[in-house]
Amino acid sequence: MALVMALAVAAGTAQAGGFIGRAVRARVHPPVAPVRVPPVPVGVTWKPVRIASLDLGAPLVALVGDKAMLYAVTAKEVVALGVANGKATELGRVAFSGELAVPAPREVVGAAVVDGDTVVASVSAYARSLRVHWKGKQLVAELGAPGFPTCGKELVPLVPGRNYLDGASYGARCRDLVDPTGAPLAVRAMLATTSRLTVTANLASHEYPAIGVAFELADVDRDGRPEVIVAGAGAPGDVDAVKVMTFPDDKPVFRKAFTGGVVGIATLDDGTGAVGVVAAVRLVGATRVDLWRLD
């Protein structure tokens, strides 16, 4: 009889979600540790190839990739580009709208990030961001909140009349990767107005000097060690170069020089198994941009 009563009390407490209930469930269904899946390395051959030379109608100020798509942010529009068979072609574009930014910096700057199935883009000429996505085969957009996207849903305002963000930063990138054992690896990079890029990966941190506004993070060869992909900090339109370094090393594993300025770096996954790296190059004020696939 005592045993029956004890079981009844335990069952009732379990249904109520009390301490005894949690203990009973823990004995019956012990917590399962997440399964770690180590990344499978892939071979990467750095072989720069120009995949497009496009007149976008306005100077390019930012570039972001999503799967096999590139989104080019100009001073006026967001242009969607499909990448296939070694070529990039325009698939659609939407214009910025809403109230103009007051005061606007003399140098137009922009930023874009991927948030789920939406690209959040901002340009300094307009007060509010733009949320761009596909509706069937049509590229559409709605006005978003003020500010420049940096990491995920974070929007940071420009300093009024300047080309940098609150906090004396030109922008940030965040990537959720895995380390060589398959454990989560949160990587963040922040570019200060001193042109120093601070990269952190979990508890490790490293600083890279003389970095331009075009930079990106990725595990290109999928070995669990993120690559830091950067342009130089020269004047806009000057001779430039893209360097790829494996965090936290300073020595480049790849370097490609260009006769124009690198105004955007993006990554994409076109189904080849490796992460593709694309650099956008243009001259000062030019509406034509060359896109280079680097690997």
PDB file of C-alpha atoms in Angstrom:
ATOM      1  CA  MET A   1       0.000   0.000   0.000  1.00  0.00           C
ATOM      2  CA  ALA A   2       2.814   2.407   0.866  1.00  0.00           C
ATOM      3  CA  LEU A   3       4.489   1.655  -2.455  1.00  0.00           C
ATOM      4  CA  VAL A   4       1.275   2.432  -4.375  1.00  0.00           C
ATOM      5  CA  MET A   5       0.871   5.756  -2.551  1.00  0.00           C
ATOM      6  CA  ALA A   6       4.499   6.705  -3.215  1.00  0.00           C
ATOM      7  CA  LEU A   7       4.121   5.996  -6.917  1.00  0.00           C
ATOM      8  CA  ALA A   8       0.917   8.027  -7.044  1.00  0.00           C
ATOM      9  CA  VAL A   9       2.610  11.003  -5.360  1.00  0.00           C
ATOM     10  CA  ALA A  10       5.563  10.779  -7.725  1.00  0.00           C
ATOM     11  CA  ALA A  11       3.292  10.596 -10.754  1.00  0.00           C
ATOM     12  CA  GLY A  12       1.224  13.559  -9.588  1.00  0.00           C
ATOM     13  CA  THR A  13       4.308  15.630  -8.885  1.00  0.00           C
ATOM     14  CA  ALA A  14       5.748  14.731 -12.286  1.00  0.00           C
ATOM     15  CA  GLN A  15       2.590  15.939 -13.967  1.00  0.00           C
ATOM     16  CA  ALA A  16       2.863  19.195 -12.016  1.00  0.00           C
ATOM     17  CA  GLY A  17       6.414  19.663 -13.227  1.00  0.00           C
ATOM     18  CA  GLY A  18       7.854  19.757  -9.692  1.00  0.00           C
ATOM     19  CA  PHE A  19      11.248  18.708  -8.432  1.00  0.00           C
ATOM     20  CA  ILE A  20      10.306  15.033  -8.085  1.00  0.00           C
ATOM     21  CA  GLY A  21       8.750  15.123 -11.562  1.00  0.00           C
ATOM     22  CA  ARG A  22      11.932  16.552 -13.061  1.00  0.00           C
ATOM     23  CA  ALA A  23      13.999  13.947 -11.237  1.00  0.00           C
ATOM     24  CA  VAL A  24      11.789  11.130 -12.528  1.00  0.00           C
ATOM     25  CA  ARG A  25      11.988  12.433 -16.105  1.00  0.00           C
ATOM     26  CA  ALA A  26      15.779  12.829 -15.803  1.00  0.00           C
ATOM     27  CA  ARG A  27      16.099   9.191 -14.723  1.00  0.00           C
ATOM     28  CA  VAL A  28      13.836   7.962 -17.513  1.00  0.00           C
ATOM     29  CA  HIS A  29      15.038  10.409 -20.221  1.00  0.00           C
ATOM     30  CA  PRO A  30      18.549  11.642 -19.335  1.00  0.00           C
ATOM     31  CA  PRO A  31      19.697  14.742 -21.266  1.00  0.00           C
ATOM     32  CA  VAL A  32      21.478  13.949 -24.498  1.00  0.00           C
ATOM     33  CA  ALA A  33      24.596  15.952 -25.339  1.00  0.00           C
ATOM     34  CA  PRO A  34      24.511  17.524 -28.813  1.00  0.00           C
ATOM     35  CA  VAL A  35      26.335  15.429 -31.382  1.00  0.00           C
ATOM     36  CA  ARG A  36      29.424  17.158 -32.718  1.00  0.00           C
ATOM     37  CA  VAL A  37      29.971  16.844 -36.431  1.00  0.00           C
ATOM     38  CA  PRO A  38      33.542  17.835 -37.358  1.00  0.00           C
ATOM     39  CA  PRO A  39      33.826  19.747 -40.636  1.00  0.00           C
ATOM     40  CA  VAL A  40      35.068  17.832 -43.660  1.00  0.00           C
ATOM     41  CA  PRO A  41      37.955  19.741 -45.278  1.00  0.00           C
ATOM     42  CA  VAL A  42      37.825  20.444 -48.996  1.00  0.00           C
ATOM     43  CA  GLY A  43      40.654  21.383 -51.312  1.00  0.00           C
ATOM     44  CA  VAL A  44      40.787  25.047 -52.318  1.00  0.00           C
ATOM     45  CA  THR A  45      42.648  26.268 -55.376  1.00  0.00           C
ATOM     46  CA  TRP A  46      43.035  30.027 -55.418  1.00  0.00           C
ATOM     47  CA  LYS A  47      42.621  30.935 -59.068  1.00  0.00           C
ATOM     48  CA  PRO A  48      41.168  34.442 -59.659  1.00  0.00           C
ATOM     49  CA  VAL A  49      38.715  34.676 -62.572  1.00  0.00           C
ATOM     50  CA  ARG A  50      36.620  37.673 -63.558  1.00  0.00           C
ATOM     51  CA  ILE A  51      32.984  36.545 -63.605  1.00  0.00           C
ATOM     52  CA  ALA A  52      31.317  39.828 -64.610  1.00  0.00           C
ATOM     53  CA  SER A  53      31.865  43.411 -65.695  1.00  0.00           C
ATOM     54  CA  LEU A  54      28.615  45.281 -65.061  1.00  0.00           C
ATOM     55  CA  ASP A  55      27.353  48.845 -65.230  1.00  0.00           C
ATOM     56  CA  LEU A  56      25.114  49.057 -62.174  1.00  0.00           C
ATOM     57  CA  GLY A  57      23.941  52.602 -62.890  1.00  0.00           C
ATOM     58  CA  ALA A  58      25.433  53.962 -59.656  1.00  0.00           C
ATOM     59  CA  PRO A  59      28.637  53.321 -57.676  1.00  0.00           C
ATOM     60  CA  LEU A  60      28.738  50.051 -55.746  1.00  0.00           C
ATOM     61  CA  VAL A  61      29.100  50.580 -51.988  1.00  0.00           C
ATOM     62  CA  ALA A  62      28.511  47.095 -50.510  1.00  0.00           C
ATOM     63  CA  LEU A  63      28.284  43.440 -51.520  1.00  0.00           C
ATOM     64  CA  VAL A  64      26.814  40.424 -49.732  1.00  0.00           C
ATOM     65  CA  GLY A  65      26.347  36.791 -50.760  1.00  0.00           C
ATOM     66  CA  ASP A  66      23.589  34.289 -50.002  1.00  0.00           C
ATOM     67  CA  LYS A  67      23.869  30.734 -51.364  1.00  0.00           C
ATOM     68  CA  ALA A  68      24.536  31.177 -55.110  1.00  0.00           C
ATOM     69  CA  MET A  69      23.360  34.794 -55.148  1.00  0.00           C
ATOM     70  CA  LEU A  70      25.132  38.121 -54.809  1.00  0.00           C
ATOM     71  CA  TYR A  71      23.385  41.326 -53.750  1.00  0.00           C
ATOM     72  CA  ALA A  72      25.120  44.512 -54.880  1.00  0.00           C
ATOM     73  CA  VAL A  73      24.214  47.670 -52.975  1.00  0.00           C
ATOM     74  CA  THR A  74      24.663  50.896 -54.931  1.00  0.00           C
ATOM     75  CA  ALA A  75      23.958  54.489 -53.978  1.00  0.00           C
ATOM     76  CA  LYS A  76      20.433  54.025 -55.399  1.00  0.00           C
ATOM     77  CA  GLU A  77      19.447  50.344 -55.546  1.00  0.00           C
ATOM     78  CA  VAL A  78      19.973  46.752 -54.472  1.00  0.00           C
ATOM     79  CA  VAL A  79      20.809  44.553 -57.463  1.00  0.00           C
ATOM     80  CA  ALA A  80      20.439  40.750 -57.293  1.00  0.00           C
ATOM     81  CA  LEU A  81      22.980  38.740 -59.272  1.00  0.00           C
ATOM     82  CA  GLY A  82      22.842  35.011 -59.904  1.00  0.00           C
ATOM     83  CA  VAL A  83      26.143  33.142 -60.077  1.00  0.00           C
ATOM     84  CA  ALA A  84      26.273  30.016 -62.245  1.00  0.00           C
ATOM     85  CA  ASN A  85      28.718  28.407 -64.675  1.00  0.00           C
ATOM     86  CA  GLY A  86      31.413  30.903 -63.772  1.00  0.00           C
ATOM     87  CA  LYS A  87      29.299  33.953 -64.651  1.00  0.00           C
ATOM     88  CA  ALA A  88      27.295  36.527 -62.680  1.00  0.00           C
ATOM     89  CA  THR A  89      24.129  37.892 -64.304  1.00  0.00           C
ATOM     90  CA  GLU A  90      21.522  40.368 -63.107  1.00  0.00           C
ATOM     91  CA  LEU A  91      18.208  38.849 -61.978  1.00  0.00           C
ATOM     92  CA  GLY A  92      16.433  41.859 -60.510  1.00  0.00           C
ATOM     93  CA  ARG A  93      16.765  45.167 -58.690  1.00  0.00           C
ATOM     94  CA  VAL A  94      14.832  47.318 -56.243  1.00  0.00           C
ATOM     95  CA  ALA A  95      15.334  51.007 -55.459  1.00  0.00           C
ATOM     96  CA  PHE A  96      15.881  52.643 -52.102  1.00  0.00           C
ATOM     97  CA  SER A  97      12.970  54.841 -51.050  1.00  0.00           C
ATOM     98  CA  GLY A  98      11.609  56.860 -48.175  1.00  0.00           C
ATOM     99  CA  GLU A  99      12.989  60.015 -46.629  1.00  0.00           C
ATOM    100  CA  LEU A 100      16.502  61.149 -47.466  1.00  0.00           C
ATOM    101  CA  ALA A 101      19.170  61.180 -44.772  1.00  0.00           C
ATOM    102  CA  VAL A 102      19.845  64.627 -43.279  1.00  0.00           C
ATOM    103  CA  PRO A 103      22.663  65.411 -43.147  1.00  0.00           C
ATOM    104  CA  ALA A 104      24.119  62.863 -45.553  1.00  0.00           C
ATOM    105  CA  PRO A 105      27.887  62.249 -45.716  1.00  0.00           C
ATOM    106  CA  ARG A 106      29.631  63.527 -48.819  1.00  0.00           C
ATOM    107  CA  GLU A 107      31.013  60.030 -49.396  1.00  0.00           C
ATOM    108  CA  VAL A 108      28.197  57.529 -50.000  1.00  0.00           C
ATOM    109  CA  VAL A 109      28.621  54.383 -47.924  1.00  0.00           C
ATOM    110  CA  GLY A 110      26.497  51.270 -47.555  1.00  0.00           C
ATOM    111  CA  ALA A 111      26.171  47.901 -45.834  1.00  0.00           C
ATOM    112  CA  ALA A 112      24.191  44.677 -46.223  1.00  0.00           C
ATOM    113  CA  VAL A 113      23.677  41.431 -44.310  1.00  0.00           C
ATOM    114  CA  VAL A 114      21.603  38.291 -44.832  1.00  0.00           C
ATOM    115  CA  ASP A 115      18.867  37.753 -42.229  1.00  0.00           C
ATOM    116  CA  GLY A 116      17.157  34.441 -42.993  1.00  0.00           C
ATOM    117  CA  ASP A 117      15.559  34.778 -46.431  1.00  0.00           C
ATOM    118  CA  THR A 118      15.896  38.573 -46.365  1.00  0.00           C
ATOM    119  CA  VAL A 119      18.769  40.892 -47.266  1.00  0.00           C
ATOM    120  CA  VAL A 120      18.902  43.975 -45.059  1.00  0.00           C
ATOM    121  CA  ALA A 121      20.633  46.822 -46.899  1.00  0.00           C
ATOM    122  CA  SER A 122      21.367  50.430 -45.982  1.00  0.00           C
ATOM    123  CA  VAL A 123      22.913  53.357 -47.813  1.00  0.00           C
ATOM    124  CA  SER A 124      23.900  56.707 -46.338  1.00  0.00           C
ATOM    125  CA  ALA A 125      21.738  58.709 -48.747  1.00  0.00           C
ATOM    126  CA  TYR A 126      18.515  57.343 -47.195  1.00  0.00           C
ATOM    127  CA  ALA A 127      17.278  57.462 -43.618  1.00  0.00           C
ATOM    128  CA  ARG A 128      15.901  53.909 -43.411  1.00  0.00           C
ATOM    129  CA  SER A 129      17.174  50.485 -44.347  1.00  0.00           C
ATOM    130  CA  LEU A 130      15.625  48.273 -47.016  1.00  0.00           C
ATOM    131  CA  ARG A 131      14.456  44.668 -46.484  1.00  0.00           C
ATOM    132  CA  VAL A 132      14.871  42.810 -49.758  1.00  0.00           C
ATOM    133  CA  HIS A 133      13.554  39.345 -50.565  1.00  0.00           C
ATOM    134  CA  TRP A 134      12.098  37.216 -53.344  1.00  0.00           C
ATOM    135  CA  LYS A 135       8.354  36.868 -53.886  1.00  0.00           C
ATOM    136  CA  GLY A 136       8.183  34.052 -56.371  1.00  0.00           C
ATOM    137  CA  LYS A 137      10.468  35.174 -59.184  1.00  0.00           C
ATOM    138  CA  GLN A 138      10.143  38.865 -58.363  1.00  0.00           C
ATOM    139  CA  LEU A 139      12.583  40.795 -56.184  1.00  0.00           C
ATOM    140  CA  VAL A 140      10.638  42.982 -53.747  1.00  0.00           C
ATOM    141  CA  ALA A 141      11.491  45.253 -50.835  1.00  0.00           C
ATOM    142  CA  GLU A 142       9.947  46.989 -47.835  1.00  0.00           C
ATOM    143  CA  LEU A 143      11.267  49.853 -45.783  1.00  0.00           C
ATOM    144  CA  GLY A 144      13.075  48.781 -42.637  1.00  0.00           C
ATOM    145  CA  ALA A 145      14.274  50.553 -39.521  1.00  0.00           C
ATOM    146  CA  PRO A 146      16.913  53.305 -39.524  1.00  0.00           C
ATOM    147  CA  GLY A 147      20.545  52.292 -39.147  1.00  0.00           C
ATOM    148  CA  PHE A 148      23.207  50.182 -40.801  1.00  0.00           C
ATOM    149  CA  PRO A 149      23.170  46.375 -40.464  1.00  0.00           C
ATOM    150  CA  THR A 150      26.248  44.875 -38.848  1.00  0.00           C
ATOM    151  CA  CYS A 151      25.519  41.454 -37.315  1.00  0.00           C
ATOM    152  CA  GLY A 152      22.196  39.722 -37.805  1.00  0.00           C
ATOM    153  CA  LYS A 153      19.354  42.028 -36.809  1.00  0.00           C
ATOM    154  CA  GLU A 154      21.600  44.635 -35.203  1.00  0.00           C
ATOM    155  CA  LEU A 155      21.199  48.114 -36.751  1.00  0.00           C
ATOM    156  CA  VAL A 156      23.680  50.841 -35.808  1.00  0.00           C
ATOM    157  CA  PRO A 157      23.225  54.506 -36.807  1.00  0.00           C
ATOM    158  CA  LEU A 158      25.783  56.461 -38.785  1.00  0.00           C
ATOM    159  CA  VAL A 159      27.331  59.403 -37.012  1.00  0.00           C
ATOM    160  CA  PRO A 160      25.385  62.346 -38.559  1.00  0.00           C
ATOM    161  CA  GLY A 161      27.163  63.638 -41.653  1.00  0.00           C
ATOM    162  CA  ARG A 162      29.981  61.087 -41.335  1.00  0.00           C
ATOM    163  CA  ASN A 163      30.828  57.841 -43.100  1.00  0.00           C
ATOM    164  CA  TYR A 164      31.250  55.727 -39.951  1.00  0.00           C
ATOM    165  CA  LEU A 165      28.996  54.230 -37.295  1.00  0.00           C
ATOM    166  CA  ASP A 166      28.367  55.085 -33.678  1.00  0.00           C
ATOM    167  CA  GLY A 167      31.187  53.537 -31.699  1.00  0.00           C
ATOM    168  CA  ALA A 168      33.863  54.730 -34.155  1.00  0.00           C
ATOM    169  CA  SER A 169      33.412  51.676 -36.395  1.00  0.00           C
ATOM    170  CA  TYR A 170      33.128  51.104 -40.131  1.00  0.00           C
ATOM    171  CA  GLY A 171      31.118  47.939 -39.549  1.00  0.00           C
ATOM    172  CA  ALA A 172      31.144  44.369 -38.252  1.00  0.00           C
ATOM    173  CA  ARG A 173      30.683  40.789 -39.472  1.00  0.00           C
ATOM    174  CA  CYS A 174      29.501  37.769 -37.476  1.00  0.00           C
ATOM    175  CA  ARG A 175      29.595  34.122 -38.482  1.00  0.00           C
ATOM    176  CA  ASP A 176      28.474  30.984 -36.618  1.00  0.00           C
ATOM    177  CA  LEU A 177      30.943  28.262 -37.630  1.00  0.00           C
ATOM    178  CA  VAL A 178      32.327  25.091 -36.057  1.00  0.00           C
ATOM    179  CA  ASP A 179      35.854  24.322 -34.904  1.00  0.00           C
ATOM    180  CA  PRO A 180      37.856  21.221 -35.995  1.00  0.00           C
ATOM    181  CA  THR A 181      36.031  19.079 -33.387  1.00  0.00           C
ATOM    182  CA  GLY A 182      32.586  20.223 -34.512  1.00  0.00           C
ATOM    183  CA  ALA A 183      32.019  22.473 -31.490  1.00  0.00           C
ATOM    184  CA  PRO A 184      30.292  25.835 -32.115  1.00  0.00           C
ATOM    185  CA  LEU A 185      32.657  28.661 -33.070  1.00  0.00           C
ATOM    186  CA  ALA A 186      31.275  32.193 -32.891  1.00  0.00           C
ATOM    187  CA  VAL A 187      33.436  34.512 -35.004  1.00  0.00           C
ATOM    188  CA  ARG A 188      33.085  38.300 -35.014  1.00  0.00           C
ATOM    189  CA  ALA A 189      35.116  41.019 -36.752  1.00  0.00           C
ATOM    190  CA  MET A 190      34.853  44.755 -36.085  1.00  0.00           C
ATOM    191  CA  LEU A 191      36.644  47.399 -38.163  1.00  0.00           C
ATOM    192  CA  ALA A 192      37.551  50.515 -36.202  1.00  0.00           C
ATOM    193  CA  THR A 193      37.957  53.937 -37.796  1.00  0.00           C
ATOM    194  CA  THR A 194      41.686  53.480 -37.153  1.00  0.00           C
ATOM    195  CA  SER A 195      41.582  50.775 -39.903  1.00  0.00           C
ATOM    196  CA  ARG A 196      42.355  48.077 -37.351  1.00  0.00           C
ATOM    197  CA  LEU A 197      40.238  44.925 -37.674  1.00  0.00           C
ATOM    198  CA  THR A 198      39.657  43.040 -34.411  1.00  0.00           C
ATOM    199  CA  VAL A 199      38.634  39.412 -34.923  1.00  0.00           C
ATOM    200  CA  THR A 200      37.421  37.191 -32.072  1.00  0.00           C
ATOM    201  CA  ALA A 201      36.650  33.479 -32.230  1.00  0.00           C
ATOM    202  CA  ASN A 202      35.120  32.298 -28.948  1.00  0.00           C
ATOM    203  CA  LEU A 203      37.774  33.374 -26.407  1.00  0.00           C
ATOM    204  CA  ALA A 204      40.619  33.987 -28.878  1.00  0.00           C
ATOM    205  CA  SER A 205      41.249  37.434 -30.358  1.00  0.00           C
ATOM    206  CA  HIS A 206      43.616  38.947 -32.905  1.00  0.00           C
ATOM    207  CA  GLU A 207      44.060  42.392 -34.457  1.00  0.00           C
ATOM    208  CA  TYR A 208      44.903  43.094 -38.095  1.00  0.00           C
ATOM    209  CA  PRO A 209      46.207  46.582 -39.027  1.00  0.00           C
ATOM    210  CA  ALA A 210      45.670  48.655 -42.187  1.00  0.00           C
ATOM    211  CA  ILE A 211      42.411  47.008 -43.302  1.00  0.00           C
ATOM    212  CA  GLY A 212      39.938  48.609 -45.741  1.00  0.00           C
ATOM    213  CA  VAL A 213      36.148  48.755 -45.490  1.00  0.00           C
ATOM    214  CA  ALA A 214      35.800  45.541 -47.545  1.00  0.00           C
ATOM    215  CA  PHE A 215      36.299  42.479 -45.321  1.00  0.00           C
ATOM    216  CA  GLU A 216      34.641  39.119 -44.708  1.00  0.00           C
ATOM    217  CA  LEU A 217      34.825  35.979 -42.557  1.00  0.00           C
ATOM    218  CA  ALA A 218      34.399  32.376 -43.731  1.00  0.00           C
ATOM    219  CA  ASP A 219      35.737  28.864 -43.345  1.00  0.00           C
ATOM    220  CA  VAL A 220      36.683  28.618 -47.004  1.00  0.00           C
ATOM    221  CA  ASP A 221      38.327  25.182 -46.885  1.00  0.00           C
ATOM    222  CA  ARG A 222      36.027  23.880 -44.119  1.00  0.00           C
ATOM    223  CA  ASP A 223      38.817  22.779 -41.820  1.00  0.00           C
ATOM    224  CA  GLY A 224      37.406  24.432 -38.676  1.00  0.00           C
ATOM    225  CA  ARG A 225      39.755  27.439 -38.855  1.00  0.00           C
ATOM    226  CA  PRO A 226      38.108  30.628 -40.159  1.00  0.00           C
ATOM    227  CA  GLU A 227      39.641  32.703 -42.910  1.00  0.00           C
ATOM    228  CA  VAL A 228      39.869  36.494 -42.599  1.00  0.00           C
ATOM    229  CA  ILE A 229      39.462  38.034 -46.062  1.00  0.00           C
ATOM    230  CA  VAL A 230      40.378  41.709 -46.351  1.00  0.00           C
ATOM    231  CA  ALA A 231      41.167  44.586 -48.696  1.00  0.00           C
ATOM    232  CA  GLY A 232      43.770  47.274 -48.107  1.00  0.00           C
ATOM    233  CA  ALA A 233      43.207  50.602 -46.366  1.00  0.00           C
ATOM    234  CA  GLY A 234      44.352  52.876 -49.219  1.00  0.00           C
ATOM    235  CA  ALA A 235      42.404  55.814 -50.630  1.00  0.00           C
ATOM    236  CA  PRO A 236      39.216  54.893 -52.554  1.00  0.00           C
ATOM    237  CA  GLY A 237      40.013  53.721 -56.070  1.00  0.00           C
ATOM    238  CA  ASP A 238      43.749  53.379 -55.503  1.00  0.00           C
ATOM    239  CA  VAL A 239      45.595  50.213 -56.465  1.00  0.00           C
ATOM    240  CA  ASP A 240      44.358  47.586 -54.032  1.00  0.00           C
ATOM    241  CA  ALA A 241      44.657  43.911 -53.107  1.00  0.00           C
ATOM    242  CA  VAL A 242      42.685  41.148 -51.409  1.00  0.00           C
ATOM    243  CA  LYS A 243      44.467  39.062 -48.786  1.00  0.00           C
ATOM    244  CA  VAL A 244      43.258  35.821 -47.213  1.00  0.00           C
ATOM    245  CA  MET A 245      44.624  34.881 -43.801  1.00  0.00           C
ATOM    246  CA  THR A 246      43.799  31.922 -41.570  1.00  0.00           C
ATOM    247  CA  PHE A 247      42.837  33.165 -38.098  1.00  0.00           C
ATOM    248  CA  PRO A 248      44.849  34.053 -36.051  1.00  0.00           C
ATOM    249  CA  ASP A 249      47.810  34.078 -38.472  1.00  0.00           C
ATOM    250  CA  ASP A 250      49.023  37.256 -40.177  1.00  0.00           C
ATOM    251  CA  LYS A 251      50.763  35.625 -43.138  1.00  0.00           C
ATOM    252  CA  PRO A 252      48.467  35.530 -46.196  1.00  0.00           C
ATOM    253  CA  VAL A 253      47.668  32.161 -47.748  1.00  0.00           C
ATOM    254  CA  PHE A 254      46.565  34.077 -50.850  1.00  0.00           C
ATOM    255  CA  ARG A 255      46.937  37.591 -52.253  1.00  0.00           C
ATOM    256  CA  LYS A 256      45.546  39.162 -55.421  1.00  0.00           C
ATOM    257  CA  ALA A 257      46.371  42.725 -56.550  1.00  0.00           C
ATOM    258  CA  PHE A 258      43.975  44.918 -58.534  1.00  0.00           C
ATOM    259  CA  THR A 259      44.435  48.180 -60.451  1.00  0.00           C
ATOM    260  CA  GLY A 260      41.224  49.580 -58.910  1.00  0.00           C
ATOM    261  CA  GLY A 261      39.832  49.737 -55.404  1.00  0.00           C
ATOM    262  CA  VAL A 262      38.183  46.717 -53.743  1.00  0.00           C
ATOM    263  CA  VAL A 263      34.791  48.003 -52.577  1.00  0.00           C
ATOM    264  CA  GLY A 264      33.177  44.735 -51.558  1.00  0.00           C
ATOM    265  CA  ILE A 265      33.995  41.151 -50.562  1.00  0.00           C
ATOM    266  CA  ALA A 266      31.329  38.462 -50.311  1.00  0.00           C
ATOM    267  CA  THR A 267      31.092  34.702 -49.892  1.00  0.00           C
ATOM    268  CA  LEU A 268      28.642  32.297 -51.489  1.00  0.00           C
ATOM    269  CA  ASP A 269      27.881  28.592 -51.747  1.00  0.00           C
ATOM    270  CA  ASP A 270      27.190  27.570 -55.329  1.00  0.00           C
ATOM    271  CA  GLY A 271      27.047  23.856 -54.581  1.00  0.00           C
ATOM    272  CA  THR A 272      30.699  23.030 -55.283  1.00  0.00           C
ATOM    273  CA  GLY A 273      31.405  22.072 -51.656  1.00  0.00           C
ATOM    274  CA  ALA A 274      33.745  24.964 -50.894  1.00  0.00           C
ATOM    275  CA  VAL A 275      32.859  28.517 -49.947  1.00  0.00           C
ATOM    276  CA  GLY A 276      33.262  30.862 -52.903  1.00  0.00           C
ATOM    277  CA  VAL A 277      34.930  34.245 -52.399  1.00  0.00           C
ATOM    278  CA  VAL A 278      34.020  37.171 -54.674  1.00  0.00           C
ATOM    279  CA  ALA A 279      35.662  40.598 -54.760  1.00  0.00           C
ATOM    280  CA  ALA A 280      34.121  43.706 -56.353  1.00  0.00           C
ATOM    281  CA  VAL A 281      36.559  46.191 -57.921  1.00  0.00           C
ATOM    282  CA  ARG A 282      35.854  49.671 -59.309  1.00  0.00           C
ATOM    283  CA  LEU A 283      37.483  53.056 -59.853  1.00  0.00           C
ATOM    284  CA  VAL A 284      36.521  56.171 -57.869  1.00  0.00           C
ATOM    285  CA  GLY A 285      32.984  57.225 -58.741  1.00  0.00           C
ATOM    286  CA  ALA A 286      32.619  54.603 -61.480  1.00  0.00           C
ATOM    287  CA  THR A 287      29.278  52.890 -62.027  1.00  0.00           C
ATOM    288  CA  ARG A 288      30.960  49.916 -63.704  1.00  0.00           C
ATOM    289  CA  VAL A 289      32.220  47.169 -61.412  1.00  0.00           C
ATOM    290  CA  ASP A 290      34.285  44.051 -62.080  1.00  0.00           C
ATOM    291  CA  LEU A 291      33.434  40.944 -60.051  1.00  0.00           C
ATOM    292  CA  TRP A 292      36.216  38.439 -59.453  1.00  0.00           C
ATOM    293  CA  ARG A 293      35.790  34.895 -58.171  1.00  0.00           C
ATOM    294  CA  LEU A 294      38.986  34.233 -56.243  1.00  0.00           C
ATOM    295  CA  ASP A 295      38.793  30.469 -55.639  1.00  0.00           C
TER     296      ASP A 295
END
